[in-house]
mmCIF file of the C-alpha atoms, coordinates in Angstrom:
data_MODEL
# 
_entry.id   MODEL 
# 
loop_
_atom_site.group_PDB 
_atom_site.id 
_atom_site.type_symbol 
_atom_site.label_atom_id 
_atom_site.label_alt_id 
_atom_site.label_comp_id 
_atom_site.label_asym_id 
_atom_site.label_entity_id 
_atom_site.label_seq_id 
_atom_site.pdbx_PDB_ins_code 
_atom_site.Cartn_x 
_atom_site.Cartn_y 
_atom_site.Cartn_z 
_atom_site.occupancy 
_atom_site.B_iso_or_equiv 
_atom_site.pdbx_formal_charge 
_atom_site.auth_seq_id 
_atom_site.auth_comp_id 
_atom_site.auth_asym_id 
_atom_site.auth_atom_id 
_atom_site.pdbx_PDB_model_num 
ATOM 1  C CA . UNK A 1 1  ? 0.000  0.000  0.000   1.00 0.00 ? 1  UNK A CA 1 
ATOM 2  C CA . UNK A 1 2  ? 1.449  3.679  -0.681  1.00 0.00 ? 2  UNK A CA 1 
ATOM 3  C CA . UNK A 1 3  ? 1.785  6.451  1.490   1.00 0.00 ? 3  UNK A CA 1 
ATOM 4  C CA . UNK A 1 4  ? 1.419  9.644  1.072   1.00 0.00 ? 4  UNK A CA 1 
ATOM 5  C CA . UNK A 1 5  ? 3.623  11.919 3.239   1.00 0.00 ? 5  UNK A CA 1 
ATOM 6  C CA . UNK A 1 6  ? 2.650  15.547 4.252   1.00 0.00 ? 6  UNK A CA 1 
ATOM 7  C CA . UNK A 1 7  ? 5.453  17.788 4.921   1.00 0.00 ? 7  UNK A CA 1 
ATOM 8  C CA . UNK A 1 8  ? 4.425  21.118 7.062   1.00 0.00 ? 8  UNK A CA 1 
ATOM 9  C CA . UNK A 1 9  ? 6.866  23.750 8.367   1.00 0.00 ? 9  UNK A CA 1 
ATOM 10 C CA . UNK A 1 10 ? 5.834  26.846 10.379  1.00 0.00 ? 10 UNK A CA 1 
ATOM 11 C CA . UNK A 1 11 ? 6.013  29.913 8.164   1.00 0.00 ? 11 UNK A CA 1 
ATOM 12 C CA . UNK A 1 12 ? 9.149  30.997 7.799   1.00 0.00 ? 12 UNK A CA 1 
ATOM 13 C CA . UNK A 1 13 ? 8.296  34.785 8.941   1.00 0.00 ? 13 UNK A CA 1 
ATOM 14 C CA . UNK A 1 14 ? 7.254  33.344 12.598  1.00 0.00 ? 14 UNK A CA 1 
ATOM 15 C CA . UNK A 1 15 ? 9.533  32.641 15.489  1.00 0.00 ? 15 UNK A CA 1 
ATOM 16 C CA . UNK A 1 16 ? 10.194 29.048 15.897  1.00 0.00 ? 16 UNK A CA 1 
ATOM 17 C CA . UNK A 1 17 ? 10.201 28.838 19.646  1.00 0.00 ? 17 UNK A CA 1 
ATOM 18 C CA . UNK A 1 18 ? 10.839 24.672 19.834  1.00 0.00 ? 18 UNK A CA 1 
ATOM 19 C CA . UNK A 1 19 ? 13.562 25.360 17.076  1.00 0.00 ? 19 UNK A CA 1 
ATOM 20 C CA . UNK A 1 20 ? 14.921 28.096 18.929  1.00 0.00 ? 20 UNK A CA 1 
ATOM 21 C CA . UNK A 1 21 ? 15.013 25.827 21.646  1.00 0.00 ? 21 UNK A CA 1 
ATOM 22 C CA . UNK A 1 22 ? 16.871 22.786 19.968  1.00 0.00 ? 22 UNK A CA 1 
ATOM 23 C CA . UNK A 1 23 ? 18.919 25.222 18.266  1.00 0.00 ? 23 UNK A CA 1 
ATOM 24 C CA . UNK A 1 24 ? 20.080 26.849 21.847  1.00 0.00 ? 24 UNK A CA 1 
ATOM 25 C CA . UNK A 1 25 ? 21.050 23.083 23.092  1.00 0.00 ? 25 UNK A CA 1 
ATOM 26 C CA . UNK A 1 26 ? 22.898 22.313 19.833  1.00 0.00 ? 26 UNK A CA 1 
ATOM 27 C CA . UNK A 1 27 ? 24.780 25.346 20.577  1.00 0.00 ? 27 UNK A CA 1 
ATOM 28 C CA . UNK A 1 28 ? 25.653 23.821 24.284  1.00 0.00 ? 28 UNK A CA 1 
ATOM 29 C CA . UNK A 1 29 ? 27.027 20.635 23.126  1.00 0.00 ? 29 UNK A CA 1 
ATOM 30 C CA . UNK A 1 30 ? 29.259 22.519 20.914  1.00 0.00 ? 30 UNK A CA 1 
ATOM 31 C CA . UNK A 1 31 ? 27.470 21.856 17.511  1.00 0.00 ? 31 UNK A CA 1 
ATOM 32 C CA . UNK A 1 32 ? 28.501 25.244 16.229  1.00 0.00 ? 32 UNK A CA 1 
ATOM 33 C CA . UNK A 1 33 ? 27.932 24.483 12.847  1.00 0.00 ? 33 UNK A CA 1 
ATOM 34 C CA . UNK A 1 34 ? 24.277 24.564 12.753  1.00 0.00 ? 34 UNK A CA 1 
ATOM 35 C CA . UNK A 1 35 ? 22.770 28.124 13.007  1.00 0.00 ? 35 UNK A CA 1 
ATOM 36 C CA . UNK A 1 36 ? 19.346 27.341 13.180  1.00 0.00 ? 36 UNK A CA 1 
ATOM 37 C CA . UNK A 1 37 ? 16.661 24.907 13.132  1.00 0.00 ? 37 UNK A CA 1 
ATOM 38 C CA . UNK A 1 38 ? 12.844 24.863 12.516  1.00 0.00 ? 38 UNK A CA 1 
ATOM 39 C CA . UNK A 1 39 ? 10.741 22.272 14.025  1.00 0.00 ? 39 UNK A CA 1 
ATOM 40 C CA . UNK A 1 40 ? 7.630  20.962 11.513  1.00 0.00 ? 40 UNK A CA 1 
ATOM 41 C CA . UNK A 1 41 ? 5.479  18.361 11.229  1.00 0.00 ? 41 UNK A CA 1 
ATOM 42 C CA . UNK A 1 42 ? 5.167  15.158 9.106   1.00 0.00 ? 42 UNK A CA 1 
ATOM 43 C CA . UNK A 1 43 ? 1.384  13.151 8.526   1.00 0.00 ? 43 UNK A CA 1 
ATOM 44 C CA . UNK A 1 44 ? 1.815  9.922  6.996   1.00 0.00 ? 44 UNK A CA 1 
ATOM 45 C CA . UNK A 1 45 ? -1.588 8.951  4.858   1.00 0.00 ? 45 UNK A CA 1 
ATOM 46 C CA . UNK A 1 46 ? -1.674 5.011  3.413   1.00 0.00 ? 46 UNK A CA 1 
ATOM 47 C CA . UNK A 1 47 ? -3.504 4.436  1.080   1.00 0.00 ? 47 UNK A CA 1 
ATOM 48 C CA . UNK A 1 48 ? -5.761 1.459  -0.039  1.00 0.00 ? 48 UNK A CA 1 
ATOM 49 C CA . UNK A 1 49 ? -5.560 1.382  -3.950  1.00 0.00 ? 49 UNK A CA 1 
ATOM 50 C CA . UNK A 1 50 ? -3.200 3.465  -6.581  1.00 0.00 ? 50 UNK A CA 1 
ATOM 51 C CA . UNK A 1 51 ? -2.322 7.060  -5.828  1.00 0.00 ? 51 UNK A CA 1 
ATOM 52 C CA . UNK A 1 52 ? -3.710 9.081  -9.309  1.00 0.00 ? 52 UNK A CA 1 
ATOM 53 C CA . UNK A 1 53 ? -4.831 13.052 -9.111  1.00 0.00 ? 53 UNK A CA 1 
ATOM 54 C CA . UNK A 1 54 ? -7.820 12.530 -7.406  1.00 0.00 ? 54 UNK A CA 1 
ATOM 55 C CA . UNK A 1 55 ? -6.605 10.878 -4.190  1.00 0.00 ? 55 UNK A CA 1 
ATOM 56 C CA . UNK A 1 56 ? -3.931 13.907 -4.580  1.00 0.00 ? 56 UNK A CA 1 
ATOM 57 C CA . UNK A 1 57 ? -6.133 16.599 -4.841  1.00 0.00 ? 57 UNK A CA 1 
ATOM 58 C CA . UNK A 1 58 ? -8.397 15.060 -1.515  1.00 0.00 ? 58 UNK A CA 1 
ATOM 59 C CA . UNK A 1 59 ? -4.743 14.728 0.264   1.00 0.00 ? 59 UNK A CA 1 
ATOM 60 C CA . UNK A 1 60 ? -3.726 18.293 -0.815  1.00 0.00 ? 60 UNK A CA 1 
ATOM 61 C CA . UNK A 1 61 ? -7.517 19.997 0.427   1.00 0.00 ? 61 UNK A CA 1 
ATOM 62 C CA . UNK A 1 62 ? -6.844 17.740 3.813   1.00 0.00 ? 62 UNK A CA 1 
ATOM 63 C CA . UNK A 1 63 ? -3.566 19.097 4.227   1.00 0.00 ? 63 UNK A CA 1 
ATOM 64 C CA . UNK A 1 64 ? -4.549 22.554 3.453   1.00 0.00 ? 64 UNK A CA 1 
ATOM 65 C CA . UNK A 1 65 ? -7.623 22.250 5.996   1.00 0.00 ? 65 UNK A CA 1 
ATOM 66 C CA . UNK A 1 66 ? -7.049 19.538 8.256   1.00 0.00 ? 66 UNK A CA 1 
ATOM 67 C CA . UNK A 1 67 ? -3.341 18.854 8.669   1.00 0.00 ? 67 UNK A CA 1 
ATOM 68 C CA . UNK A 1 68 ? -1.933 22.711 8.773   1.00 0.00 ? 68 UNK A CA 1 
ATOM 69 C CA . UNK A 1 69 ? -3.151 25.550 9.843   1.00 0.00 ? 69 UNK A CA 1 
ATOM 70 C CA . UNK A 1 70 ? -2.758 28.494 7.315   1.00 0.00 ? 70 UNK A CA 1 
ATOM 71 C CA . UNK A 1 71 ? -2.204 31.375 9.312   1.00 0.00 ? 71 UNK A CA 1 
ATOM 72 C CA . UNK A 1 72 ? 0.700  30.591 11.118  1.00 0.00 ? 72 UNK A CA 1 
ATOM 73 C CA . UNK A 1 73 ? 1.865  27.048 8.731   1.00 0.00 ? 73 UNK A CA 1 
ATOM 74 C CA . UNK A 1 74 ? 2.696  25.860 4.953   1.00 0.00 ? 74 UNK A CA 1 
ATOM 75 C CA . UNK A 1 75 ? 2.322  22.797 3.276   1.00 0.00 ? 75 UNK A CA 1 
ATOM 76 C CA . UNK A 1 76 ? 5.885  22.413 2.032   1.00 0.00 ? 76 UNK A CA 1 
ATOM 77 C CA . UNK A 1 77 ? 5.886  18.778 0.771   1.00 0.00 ? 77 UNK A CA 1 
ATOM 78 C CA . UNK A 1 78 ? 3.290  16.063 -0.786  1.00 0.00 ? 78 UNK A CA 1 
ATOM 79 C CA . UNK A 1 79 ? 5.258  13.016 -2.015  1.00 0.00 ? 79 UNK A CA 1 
ATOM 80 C CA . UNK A 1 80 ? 3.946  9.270  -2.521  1.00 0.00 ? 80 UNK A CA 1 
ATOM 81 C CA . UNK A 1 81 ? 5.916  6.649  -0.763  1.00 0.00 ? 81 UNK A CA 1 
ATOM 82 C CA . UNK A 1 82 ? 4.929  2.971  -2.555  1.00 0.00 ? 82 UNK A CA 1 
ATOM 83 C CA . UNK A 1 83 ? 5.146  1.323  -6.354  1.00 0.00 ? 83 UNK A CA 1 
ATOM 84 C CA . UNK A 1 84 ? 1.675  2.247  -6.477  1.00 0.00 ? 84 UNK A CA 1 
ATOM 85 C CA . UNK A 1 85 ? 1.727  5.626  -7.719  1.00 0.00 ? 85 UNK A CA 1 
ATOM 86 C CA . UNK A 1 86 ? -0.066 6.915  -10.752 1.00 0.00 ? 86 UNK A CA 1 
ATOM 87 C CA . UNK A 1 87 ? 1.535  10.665 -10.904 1.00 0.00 ? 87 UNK A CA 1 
ATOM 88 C CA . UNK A 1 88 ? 4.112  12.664 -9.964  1.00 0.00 ? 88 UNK A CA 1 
ATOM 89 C CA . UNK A 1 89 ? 3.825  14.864 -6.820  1.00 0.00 ? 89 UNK A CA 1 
ATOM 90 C CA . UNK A 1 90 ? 4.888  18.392 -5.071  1.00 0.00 ? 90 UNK A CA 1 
ATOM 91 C CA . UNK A 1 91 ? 3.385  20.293 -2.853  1.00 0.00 ? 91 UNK A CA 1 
# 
């Protein structure tokens, strides 16, 4: 069965405050290199049947309703993980 897998970031414009935070304890174990991070979240939908453009389009309305919330979120990613996709995907 394929999954699809919704990628969704907070907008870049707003503080991050759990990044900030990960970021700040990076910082105390000496991880210098990284300057910043930005926590998101991840939704993994299975699917029963072949992915084509109309399962896509009901993932990409859920996502945009359901899954992230607009104001303060973007959808960054859509991608179908399983042999039994029909069509290519972004978000």
């Amino acid at each position: 069965m394929p999954t699809i897998v919704v990628e969704v970031m907070p907008k870049a414009e707003l503080l991050d405050p759990q990044g900030k935070a990960v970021a700040g304890v990076l910082g105390r174990l000496g991880k210098t290199r990284f300057t910043s991070v930005r926590l998101g979240k991840r939704f993994e939908l299975t699917v029963d049947g072949p992915v084509d453009e109309a399962v896509l389009a009901e993932v990409r309305e859920l996502a945009d309703s359901v899954l992230s919330n607009a104001v303060i979120e973007d959808v960054v990613g859509i991608h179908v993980v399983g042999a039994e996709s029909t069509v290519g995907v972004s978000a």
